[in-house]
Amino acid sequence: MFLINCPYCGERDQQEFKAGGEAHIERPKQPTELSDDEWAEYLFMRKNIKGVQFERWNHAHGCRKWFNMVRDTSNDEIKAIYKMGEKPPSQ
Amino acid sequence: MTKNLRVKSSEYIDETNRISFKFNGKTYHGFKGDTLASALLANDVHLVGRSFKYHRPRGIMTSGSEEPNAIVQVNPGTNRTEPNVRATEVEIYEGLEASSQNCWPSVEFDIGGINNFLSPFFPAGFYYKTFMWPASFWEKYEFFIRHSAGLGKSPTTTDPDIYDHRNVHCDVLVVGAGISGIMAAKNAAKNNFKTLLVEEKNELGGSTIYENNEFNKIDNKAPSEWLKKEIEELKNIKNLEIKTRTSVAAYHQYNYLLARENLTDHLEAKDKTNKIRQRLLKIRAKKVILATGALERPLIFNNNDRPGIMLSSAIKKYSEFYGVACGSKNVFFTNNDSAYESAISLYNKGINVEAIIDIREQSESKIVKKVKEAGIKIYWSHSIVDTTGYKRLNSISIMKLSNDGTSVTGSKISISCDCLGVAGGWTPAVHLYTQSGSKLKFDEEKKVFLPNQNTSEQISVGSCGGDFKIDEIIKNLNKKLKDTLNINETDLDSIKVEIDQENSKRNIWLLPSDKPLGKTKPFVDYQNDATAKDIKLALREGFRSIEHVKRYTTTGMGTDQGKLGNMHALGIIADTAGVKMGELGTTTFRPPYTPLTFGTIVGRNVGKFFDIFRRTPMNDWHVENKAEFENVGQWKRAWYYPINGETMHQAVQRESKAARESAGILDASTLGKIDIQGSDASEFLNRVYTNAWSKLAIGKCRYGLMLNEDGMVYDDGVTTRLGENHYIMTTTTGGAANVLGKLEDYLQTEWPELDVYLTSVTDHYATASLCGPNSKKILKKIIPDLDLSDENFPHMSFKEVNIGSIQCRIMRISFTGEHSYEINVQASYGKDLWEKCIEAGQEFNITPYGTETMHLLRAEKGFIIVGQDTDGTMTPIDLQMDWIVSKKKYDFIGKRSLYRSDTMREDRKQLVGLLTDDPNIVLEEGAQIVSELNQSPIEMLGHVTSSYFSPNLKKSIALAVVRGGKDMMGKKLFVPMENKNINVTVANPVFYDEKNERLNA
Ligand SMILES: [Zn+2]
């Protein structure tokens, strides 16, 4: 059970949070201009990394804010947490 | 006739407090302070169970939670019965009853014992190999296997006890209150760390508290005396909380641990009532100090499982701590010095020790010399090759061990004995350490897995960290404490330790017999009856991974997770396969460390607290009027209102007719309601709904369909424009939370530039939906001043008015196809509003209807229910709802996906109406639809999603999704059922009032 440091509330139990998949996948601004393949790339393709992964998390049972997390999936170490819109920390 | 083997008064046993208890129906006596195991041993009872596969008689082996054999059913036949309890952990109390498990008809005579004689036919993987074929026979095999196996009986009545959960936060958690744990906790607390010390037993001190080796001294005192003083001092330390009878079950990442605190299991039945039995502690610790100790290893030799064969350390504990001799003629079998301490413990109490069999060539330690002086015979370089005694050990045979330890030579010596203590060295209890995700490393010299790579703020101290002698323990504990707590001095700095140094060790994982391995039974896993030859067989058959060998042989897969024999299994695999143990790795120790009761896991979340439920403000009225309820999400919704013993069908037919003929009223308070405000609210709705919103006038309502980005229908509902920058959105009852979450997600992460604020107001409003041709007259009675003409208050519009002093929002919208009003008031006025409507509607026979009638009425109109007629694979086009998808809007959620090649296929499943040729047959929801009956296999075209008997149309109607259904209007299809094929015809899904004339009636 992770201890997650919500950037708005502080450390809280994992139970209060919802994972939201891979981070930094921007919704295309002009979907109609995209080919089926390009749209499918946005819609379906997600990485499944063993190691350092950038993820979206939501403090669903707290402040309801979305934020980003850098997590090592091999040992679940949370390496960084930063707000939406902020630049990811360089590795 | 039973013997009394209580040999010496012990300070931990209260001999003035005599307790009677029953085991397997027979009454025995023990004393306050005894465990079930110690009390049975004091009565000379060793045979307590049968093994799982061969049903071999088995006795008590240990004195702790690692016990593999003495697994009992506590209080059988009562509502407090509990299976799979270790007799070594049960504290006795007056009236306790316990019985053996896994034996039938009794532990003394067990029919399954025949498996023992058939055992050549029960090798590893026997069940997998034998019962696989023919497959149809499995049910028959299973019956017999289940009958003769089984581990206890689960209770069949409600658990009378209360359980609890508690969150605990501390700076330092110390697990285990042996010498290391006590000194760690003391020093942490003294340095102002908020410290919690947990110990699974009810007394502190671990094994040092009864340490009797006269050659070991701490500050010139016996270690037990020294430690007692330290424990006494704990009482005066602030910041320190001690919990005994508390066992850590799981150690998760980020120093989150679960521990079970046992509060009443040791009490008599009359004292258990109305108290919390067990409490699950959910502990978040900044630092964790593991001081979980070590488990003594057995030795693996032929017939090493007979009742009377025990761990040497257990014999010492029973003697020193409980004052019980485990036998009258004792022998020890060892590869290290610790058996000599046990022998001296017995010798000092005048208990007969026949001999010590030692696989080493010699040892020069003081304790060995003391044994020699006591005149106890030591057989150096010898090994036990066999044992005899079916229900109780009565002799052992020993032979000289070859230099390389792989064979035995010379003549066989037989020694008569009734108790054998085995000492195979020590295994650090690293189970919790590995659960935390930290990694072990094998120490080739000590032959143990030791903590190596920590993943959280933790240290392992004492023997679980690989320090077995008191001097090492104190020295390394001191260093680790200073490092982890960042302190400069401790109480340990000035301690002087003298110890009896042991130099010689000899480790042989599998001891040879004079018989070939195939003819012997060297048990590695006692609970699952896995032997060394099973492990070798698995290797011969090609299994290499330790995880595979474990599953194939079931080694380590019992309720004890193989705490005793796992290391030997690894050692045998390594030796046989010619690899190093360190390369082999170890199997995973999974939580819980010892089993947890279901009660502890669920805590107070039982009965009506099992799940959260929500009731509407009108709920009391529904209950008073005998409504039946259904669960919709977490809501309890009125389902139908039976009168005079009506069936559900009768009630729903009556309610449905009344709603169309005169007036009906539905509690719609559960619909999700989201308040949307901000200067970009219209733009936001444009982006999330498929249709256009910018031109919706203030005071008007519009139905909206929301898609996922993949183009599939996600939710629907009516949204009303309350002001220039203010809307109220309704969602489905079940989808409310998810819709809000999804909208928030887009707002925060994709469109942060939009000025929009979302607030869930579902619980703030109560909603009564008034429908039917007389609904207008009823509303007029309630609000005489409101102009209800179609000109002033047309369909799909909104009014904010007062009923008396109650402010209300009324939407003229309809989910039934009838002239209807949805009246929203502040939740606390909900029941009042409802009663006003019922009263005003009396002259029109206003009929309350539930969710079932609502479903029927909307099905007559062909209105979908998201989640019933859709399943996450339906686009609006599939639903024949093209009209709601804006062609003009540049973008909305899911738009691009509607033009993917897959979503544009003509042969997708599409929503259609179905009419049965026989109007009285009602289809089953979920039934498959086909066009060809003479096919094999028959191609399935789709399935029925909604189906009812319509009282208004006097015929059966259904909605269905059918592949290519759009172009099948009028086509004959079949719904094949178990006994008959039902003929159906594809129809327009709008069955009733196709022209919507009734909306304005
Ligand atoms: Zn938060």
PDB file of C-alpha atoms in Angstrom, chain B residues 193-418:
ATOM      1  CA  PHE B 193      10.843   8.191  18.920  1.00  0.00           C
ATOM      2  CA  LYS B 194       7.188   7.246  19.259  1.00  0.00           C
ATOM      3  CA  THR B 195       7.685   3.505  19.437  1.00  0.00           C
ATOM      4  CA  LEU B 196       5.393   0.510  19.146  1.00  0.00           C
ATOM      5  CA  LEU B 197       6.646  -2.932  20.167  1.00  0.00           C
ATOM      6  CA  VAL B 198       4.565  -5.917  19.066  1.00  0.00           C
ATOM      7  CA  GLU B 199       5.014  -9.512  20.180  1.00  0.00           C
ATOM      8  CA  GLU B 200       2.998 -12.520  19.037  1.00  0.00           C
ATOM      9  CA  LYS B 201       3.228 -14.283  22.391  1.00  0.00           C
ATOM     10  CA  ASN B 202       1.671 -13.040  25.594  1.00  0.00           C
ATOM     11  CA  GLU B 203       4.999 -12.650  27.355  1.00  0.00           C
ATOM     12  CA  LEU B 204       8.081 -10.634  26.500  1.00  0.00           C
ATOM     13  CA  GLY B 205      11.614 -11.867  26.326  1.00  0.00           C
ATOM     14  CA  GLY B 206      11.725 -14.421  23.535  1.00  0.00           C
ATOM     15  CA  SER B 207      14.015 -17.360  24.113  1.00  0.00           C
ATOM     16  CA  THR B 208      16.520 -15.409  26.192  1.00  0.00           C
ATOM     17  CA  ILE B 209      13.988 -15.145  29.011  1.00  0.00           C
ATOM     18  CA  TYR B 210      14.502 -18.845  29.790  1.00  0.00           C
ATOM     19  CA  GLU B 211      18.134 -18.994  28.679  1.00  0.00           C
ATOM     20  CA  ASN B 212      19.902 -21.526  30.887  1.00  0.00           C
ATOM     21  CA  ASN B 213      23.406 -21.879  29.477  1.00  0.00           C
ATOM     22  CA  GLU B 214      25.504 -21.191  32.557  1.00  0.00           C
ATOM     23  CA  PHE B 215      28.467 -20.219  30.372  1.00  0.00           C
ATOM     24  CA  ASN B 216      26.670 -17.202  28.891  1.00  0.00           C
ATOM     25  CA  LYS B 217      26.635 -14.006  30.936  1.00  0.00           C
ATOM     26  CA  ILE B 218      25.488 -10.436  30.388  1.00  0.00           C
ATOM     27  CA  ASP B 219      26.994  -7.982  32.858  1.00  0.00           C
ATOM     28  CA  ASN B 220      27.934 -11.008  34.961  1.00  0.00           C
ATOM     29  CA  LYS B 221      24.328 -12.119  35.197  1.00  0.00           C
ATOM     30  CA  ALA B 222      22.490 -14.984  33.569  1.00  0.00           C
ATOM     31  CA  PRO B 223      20.986 -13.523  30.356  1.00  0.00           C
ATOM     32  CA  SER B 224      17.471 -14.391  31.562  1.00  0.00           C
ATOM     33  CA  GLU B 225      17.960 -12.463  34.825  1.00  0.00           C
ATOM     34  CA  TRP B 226      19.520  -9.513  33.032  1.00  0.00           C
ATOM     35  CA  LEU B 227      16.670  -9.367  30.490  1.00  0.00           C
ATOM     36  CA  LYS B 228      13.974  -9.526  33.181  1.00  0.00           C
ATOM     37  CA  LYS B 229      15.386  -6.354  34.675  1.00  0.00           C
ATOM     38  CA  GLU B 230      15.382  -4.647  31.288  1.00  0.00           C
ATOM     39  CA  ILE B 231      11.743  -5.653  30.743  1.00  0.00           C
ATOM     40  CA  GLU B 232      10.844  -4.300  34.169  1.00  0.00           C
ATOM     41  CA  GLU B 233      12.323  -0.934  33.162  1.00  0.00           C
ATOM     42  CA  LEU B 234      10.177  -0.714  30.021  1.00  0.00           C
ATOM     43  CA  LYS B 235       7.171   0.171  32.172  1.00  0.00           C
ATOM     44  CA  ASN B 236       8.647   3.557  33.005  1.00  0.00           C
ATOM     45  CA  ILE B 237       9.510   4.593  29.473  1.00  0.00           C
ATOM     46  CA  LYS B 238       7.367   7.197  27.800  1.00  0.00           C
ATOM     47  CA  ASN B 239       6.716   7.053  24.046  1.00  0.00           C
ATOM     48  CA  LEU B 240       6.636   3.260  24.178  1.00  0.00           C
ATOM     49  CA  GLU B 241       3.529   1.216  23.555  1.00  0.00           C
ATOM     50  CA  ILE B 242       3.737  -2.560  23.880  1.00  0.00           C
ATOM     51  CA  LYS B 243       1.219  -4.904  22.340  1.00  0.00           C
ATOM     52  CA  THR B 244       1.467  -8.589  23.152  1.00  0.00           C
ATOM     53  CA  ARG B 245      -0.577 -11.389  21.556  1.00  0.00           C
ATOM     54  CA  THR B 246      -0.109  -9.314  18.421  1.00  0.00           C
ATOM     55  CA  SER B 247       1.197 -10.982  15.337  1.00  0.00           C
ATOM     56  CA  VAL B 248       2.325  -9.090  12.254  1.00  0.00           C
ATOM     57  CA  ALA B 249       0.636 -10.784   9.331  1.00  0.00           C
ATOM     58  CA  ALA B 250       1.822  -8.677   6.441  1.00  0.00           C
ATOM     59  CA  TYR B 251       4.565  -6.188   5.683  1.00  0.00           C
ATOM     60  CA  HIS B 252       3.781  -4.140   2.594  1.00  0.00           C
ATOM     61  CA  GLN B 253       5.746  -1.463   0.810  1.00  0.00           C
ATOM     62  CA  TYR B 254       6.240   1.947   2.344  1.00  0.00           C
ATOM     63  CA  ASN B 255       6.360   0.459   5.837  1.00  0.00           C
ATOM     64  CA  TYR B 256       2.682  -0.391   5.899  1.00  0.00           C
ATOM     65  CA  LEU B 257       2.092  -3.401   8.112  1.00  0.00           C
ATOM     66  CA  LEU B 258      -0.948  -5.338   9.178  1.00  0.00           C
ATOM     67  CA  ALA B 259      -0.973  -6.934  12.595  1.00  0.00           C
ATOM     68  CA  ARG B 260      -3.594  -8.981  14.373  1.00  0.00           C
ATOM     69  CA  GLU B 261      -4.093  -8.191  18.029  1.00  0.00           C
ATOM     70  CA  ASN B 262      -5.699 -11.043  19.900  1.00  0.00           C
ATOM     71  CA  LEU B 263      -7.851  -9.762  22.752  1.00  0.00           C
ATOM     72  CA  THR B 264     -10.176 -12.515  23.988  1.00  0.00           C
ATOM     73  CA  ASP B 265      -9.034 -15.835  22.566  1.00  0.00           C
ATOM     74  CA  HIS B 266      -7.407 -16.756  25.865  1.00  0.00           C
ATOM     75  CA  LEU B 267     -10.543 -16.006  27.918  1.00  0.00           C
ATOM     76  CA  GLU B 268     -13.335 -18.295  29.053  1.00  0.00           C
ATOM     77  CA  ALA B 269     -16.519 -18.159  26.994  1.00  0.00           C
ATOM     78  CA  LYS B 270     -18.353 -16.068  29.605  1.00  0.00           C
ATOM     79  CA  ASP B 271     -15.629 -13.427  29.493  1.00  0.00           C
ATOM     80  CA  LYS B 272     -15.544 -13.188  25.703  1.00  0.00           C
ATOM     81  CA  THR B 273     -19.036 -11.755  25.343  1.00  0.00           C
ATOM     82  CA  ASN B 274     -19.422  -8.197  24.074  1.00  0.00           C
ATOM     83  CA  LYS B 275     -15.712  -7.682  23.750  1.00  0.00           C
ATOM     84  CA  ILE B 276     -13.633  -7.179  20.675  1.00  0.00           C
ATOM     85  CA  ARG B 277     -12.087 -10.532  19.872  1.00  0.00           C
ATOM     86  CA  GLN B 278      -9.386  -9.533  17.422  1.00  0.00           C
ATOM     87  CA  ARG B 279      -8.258  -6.211  16.095  1.00  0.00           C
ATOM     88  CA  LEU B 280      -6.470  -5.588  12.834  1.00  0.00           C
ATOM     89  CA  LEU B 281      -3.855  -2.903  13.322  1.00  0.00           C
ATOM     90  CA  LYS B 282      -3.012  -1.024  10.133  1.00  0.00           C
ATOM     91  CA  ILE B 283       0.370   0.347  10.966  1.00  0.00           C
ATOM     92  CA  ARG B 284       2.262   3.090   9.154  1.00  0.00           C
ATOM     93  CA  ALA B 285       5.737   3.256  10.591  1.00  0.00           C
ATOM     94  CA  LYS B 286       8.470   5.697   9.678  1.00  0.00           C
ATOM     95  CA  LYS B 287      11.064   3.050  10.527  1.00  0.00           C
ATOM     96  CA  VAL B 288      10.650  -0.664  11.070  1.00  0.00           C
ATOM     97  CA  ILE B 289      12.953  -2.751  13.219  1.00  0.00           C
ATOM     98  CA  LEU B 290      12.485  -6.432  12.546  1.00  0.00           C
ATOM     99  CA  ALA B 291      13.469  -8.579  15.485  1.00  0.00           C
ATOM    100  CA  THR B 292      11.552 -11.662  14.470  1.00  0.00           C
ATOM    101  CA  GLY B 293      14.176 -14.152  15.613  1.00  0.00           C
ATOM    102  CA  ALA B 294      15.056 -17.456  14.040  1.00  0.00           C
ATOM    103  CA  LEU B 295      13.358 -20.796  13.668  1.00  0.00           C
ATOM    104  CA  GLU B 296      15.196 -23.971  14.530  1.00  0.00           C
ATOM    105  CA  ARG B 297      15.637 -26.350  11.637  1.00  0.00           C
ATOM    106  CA  PRO B 298      14.841 -30.018  11.877  1.00  0.00           C
ATOM    107  CA  LEU B 299      17.113 -32.649  10.344  1.00  0.00           C
ATOM    108  CA  ILE B 300      15.943 -34.639   7.369  1.00  0.00           C
ATOM    109  CA  PHE B 301      16.325 -38.387   7.929  1.00  0.00           C
ATOM    110  CA  ASN B 302      14.298 -41.550   7.425  1.00  0.00           C
ATOM    111  CA  ASN B 303      10.982 -41.553   9.349  1.00  0.00           C
ATOM    112  CA  ASN B 304      11.720 -38.189  10.962  1.00  0.00           C
ATOM    113  CA  ASP B 305       8.046 -37.422  11.543  1.00  0.00           C
ATOM    114  CA  ARG B 306       6.895 -39.735  14.339  1.00  0.00           C
ATOM    115  CA  PRO B 307       5.033 -38.351  17.372  1.00  0.00           C
ATOM    116  CA  GLY B 308       7.724 -37.722  19.953  1.00  0.00           C
ATOM    117  CA  ILE B 309      10.188 -36.261  17.455  1.00  0.00           C
ATOM    118  CA  MET B 310      10.445 -32.556  18.186  1.00  0.00           C
ATOM    119  CA  LEU B 311      12.684 -29.579  17.724  1.00  0.00           C
ATOM    120  CA  SER B 312      15.395 -29.543  20.360  1.00  0.00           C
ATOM    121  CA  SER B 313      14.669 -25.887  21.157  1.00  0.00           C
ATOM    122  CA  ALA B 314      11.002 -26.735  21.747  1.00  0.00           C
ATOM    123  CA  ILE B 315      11.973 -29.404  24.281  1.00  0.00           C
ATOM    124  CA  LYS B 316      14.068 -26.782  26.054  1.00  0.00           C
ATOM    125  CA  LYS B 317      11.209 -24.302  26.113  1.00  0.00           C
ATOM    126  CA  TYR B 318       8.721 -26.866  27.396  1.00  0.00           C
ATOM    127  CA  SER B 319      11.178 -27.805  30.117  1.00  0.00           C
ATOM    128  CA  GLU B 320      12.359 -24.341  31.160  1.00  0.00           C
ATOM    129  CA  PHE B 321       9.320 -22.203  30.491  1.00  0.00           C
ATOM    130  CA  TYR B 322       6.357 -24.517  31.010  1.00  0.00           C
ATOM    131  CA  GLY B 323       8.037 -26.973  33.397  1.00  0.00           C
ATOM    132  CA  VAL B 324       7.097 -29.924  31.227  1.00  0.00           C
ATOM    133  CA  ALA B 325       9.209 -32.911  30.215  1.00  0.00           C
ATOM    134  CA  CYS B 326       8.371 -34.048  26.715  1.00  0.00           C
ATOM    135  CA  GLY B 327       9.531 -37.604  27.370  1.00  0.00           C
ATOM    136  CA  SER B 328      10.911 -39.965  29.987  1.00  0.00           C
ATOM    137  CA  LYS B 329      13.685 -41.315  27.799  1.00  0.00           C
ATOM    138  CA  ASN B 330      15.113 -38.490  25.743  1.00  0.00           C
ATOM    139  CA  VAL B 331      17.608 -38.508  22.912  1.00  0.00           C
ATOM    140  CA  PHE B 332      18.951 -35.566  20.910  1.00  0.00           C
ATOM    141  CA  PHE B 333      20.109 -35.532  17.304  1.00  0.00           C
ATOM    142  CA  THR B 334      22.137 -32.535  16.261  1.00  0.00           C
ATOM    143  CA  ASN B 335      24.605 -30.811  13.989  1.00  0.00           C
ATOM    144  CA  ASN B 336      25.468 -27.999  16.407  1.00  0.00           C
ATOM    145  CA  ASP B 337      25.770 -27.157  20.105  1.00  0.00           C
ATOM    146  CA  SER B 338      22.243 -26.020  20.801  1.00  0.00           C
ATOM    147  CA  ALA B 339      20.972 -29.558  21.486  1.00  0.00           C
ATOM    148  CA  TYR B 340      23.487 -29.719  24.356  1.00  0.00           C
ATOM    149  CA  GLU B 341      21.778 -26.776  26.042  1.00  0.00           C
ATOM    150  CA  SER B 342      18.478 -28.617  25.798  1.00  0.00           C
ATOM    151  CA  ALA B 343      20.072 -31.795  27.168  1.00  0.00           C
ATOM    152  CA  ILE B 344      21.506 -29.921  30.137  1.00  0.00           C
ATOM    153  CA  SER B 345      18.128 -28.305  30.758  1.00  0.00           C
ATOM    154  CA  LEU B 346      16.571 -31.746  31.121  1.00  0.00           C
ATOM    155  CA  TYR B 347      19.532 -33.140  33.045  1.00  0.00           C
ATOM    156  CA  ASN B 348      19.367 -30.293  35.587  1.00  0.00           C
ATOM    157  CA  LYS B 349      15.758 -31.219  36.283  1.00  0.00           C
ATOM    158  CA  GLY B 350      16.521 -34.864  36.733  1.00  0.00           C
ATOM    159  CA  ILE B 351      15.007 -35.936  33.456  1.00  0.00           C
ATOM    160  CA  ASN B 352      16.652 -38.848  31.751  1.00  0.00           C
ATOM    161  CA  VAL B 353      18.752 -38.084  28.669  1.00  0.00           C
ATOM    162  CA  GLU B 354      19.816 -41.325  27.004  1.00  0.00           C
ATOM    163  CA  ALA B 355      22.188 -40.053  24.392  1.00  0.00           C
ATOM    164  CA  ILE B 356      23.137 -37.313  21.949  1.00  0.00           C
ATOM    165  CA  ILE B 357      23.696 -38.272  18.315  1.00  0.00           C
ATOM    166  CA  ASP B 358      25.940 -35.693  16.674  1.00  0.00           C
ATOM    167  CA  ILE B 359      26.829 -35.711  12.984  1.00  0.00           C
ATOM    168  CA  ARG B 360      29.933 -33.622  13.758  1.00  0.00           C
ATOM    169  CA  GLU B 361      33.273 -35.236  14.554  1.00  0.00           C
ATOM    170  CA  GLN B 362      33.557 -33.285  17.776  1.00  0.00           C
ATOM    171  CA  SER B 363      32.970 -30.020  19.603  1.00  0.00           C
ATOM    172  CA  GLU B 364      35.089 -28.446  22.298  1.00  0.00           C
ATOM    173  CA  SER B 365      32.619 -25.963  23.722  1.00  0.00           C
ATOM    174  CA  LYS B 366      32.002 -25.703  27.454  1.00  0.00           C
ATOM    175  CA  ILE B 367      28.423 -26.910  27.209  1.00  0.00           C
ATOM    176  CA  VAL B 368      29.582 -30.086  25.402  1.00  0.00           C
ATOM    177  CA  LYS B 369      32.148 -30.695  28.122  1.00  0.00           C
ATOM    178  CA  LYS B 370      29.407 -30.268  30.698  1.00  0.00           C
ATOM    179  CA  VAL B 371      27.304 -32.927  28.932  1.00  0.00           C
ATOM    180  CA  LYS B 372      30.289 -35.264  28.932  1.00  0.00           C
ATOM    181  CA  GLU B 373      30.827 -34.677  32.651  1.00  0.00           C
ATOM    182  CA  ALA B 374      27.162 -35.425  33.247  1.00  0.00           C
ATOM    183  CA  GLY B 375      27.819 -38.863  31.820  1.00  0.00           C
ATOM    184  CA  ILE B 376      25.473 -38.520  28.865  1.00  0.00           C
ATOM    185  CA  LYS B 377      26.605 -40.715  25.985  1.00  0.00           C
ATOM    186  CA  ILE B 378      27.547 -38.788  22.825  1.00  0.00           C
ATOM    187  CA  TYR B 379      27.734 -40.591  19.471  1.00  0.00           C
ATOM    188  CA  TRP B 380      30.034 -38.395  17.309  1.00  0.00           C
ATOM    189  CA  SER B 381      29.875 -38.741  13.519  1.00  0.00           C
ATOM    190  CA  HIS B 382      26.712 -40.748  13.752  1.00  0.00           C
ATOM    191  CA  SER B 383      23.373 -40.337  12.062  1.00  0.00           C
ATOM    192  CA  ILE B 384      19.899 -41.715  12.624  1.00  0.00           C
ATOM    193  CA  VAL B 385      19.004 -44.124   9.829  1.00  0.00           C
ATOM    194  CA  ASP B 386      15.533 -45.124  10.984  1.00  0.00           C
ATOM    195  CA  THR B 387      12.988 -44.749  13.768  1.00  0.00           C
ATOM    196  CA  THR B 388      10.205 -47.000  15.027  1.00  0.00           C
ATOM    197  CA  GLY B 389       6.926 -46.473  16.828  1.00  0.00           C
ATOM    198  CA  TYR B 390       3.683 -45.825  14.961  1.00  0.00           C
ATOM    199  CA  LYS B 391       1.759 -43.512  17.270  1.00  0.00           C
ATOM    200  CA  ARG B 392       4.731 -42.652  19.471  1.00  0.00           C
ATOM    201  CA  LEU B 393       8.422 -42.937  18.951  1.00  0.00           C
ATOM    202  CA  ASN B 394       9.916 -45.966  20.722  1.00  0.00           C
ATOM    203  CA  SER B 395      13.374 -46.366  19.234  1.00  0.00           C
ATOM    204  CA  ILE B 396      15.940 -44.999  16.843  1.00  0.00           C
ATOM    205  CA  SER B 397      18.700 -46.792  14.910  1.00  0.00           C
ATOM    206  CA  ILE B 398      21.981 -45.046  14.346  1.00  0.00           C
ATOM    207  CA  MET B 399      25.039 -45.747  12.191  1.00  0.00           C
ATOM    208  CA  LYS B 400      28.407 -44.201  11.623  1.00  0.00           C
ATOM    209  CA  LEU B 401      28.409 -41.424   9.049  1.00  0.00           C
ATOM    210  CA  SER B 402      30.959 -41.508   6.234  1.00  0.00           C
ATOM    211  CA  ASN B 403      33.458 -38.678   6.003  1.00  0.00           C
ATOM    212  CA  ASP B 404      31.641 -37.049   3.089  1.00  0.00           C
ATOM    213  CA  GLY B 405      28.297 -37.441   4.824  1.00  0.00           C
ATOM    214  CA  THR B 406      26.597 -39.212   1.940  1.00  0.00           C
ATOM    215  CA  SER B 407      26.473 -42.737   3.357  1.00  0.00           C
ATOM    216  CA  VAL B 408      26.536 -44.716   6.582  1.00  0.00           C
ATOM    217  CA  THR B 409      28.830 -47.559   7.572  1.00  0.00           C
ATOM    218  CA  GLY B 410      29.398 -50.073  10.309  1.00  0.00           C
ATOM    219  CA  SER B 411      26.898 -51.782  12.492  1.00  0.00           C
ATOM    220  CA  LYS B 412      23.540 -50.454  13.473  1.00  0.00           C
ATOM    221  CA  ILE B 413      22.887 -49.458  17.085  1.00  0.00           C
ATOM    222  CA  SER B 414      19.348 -49.286  18.365  1.00  0.00           C
ATOM    223  CA  ILE B 415      18.461 -46.887  21.177  1.00  0.00           C
ATOM    224  CA  SER B 416      15.153 -47.049  22.980  1.00  0.00           C
ATOM    225  CA  CYS B 417      13.553 -43.627  23.545  1.00  0.00           C
ATOM    226  CA  ASP B 418      10.160 -41.892  23.653  1.00  0.00           C
TER     227      ASP B 418
END
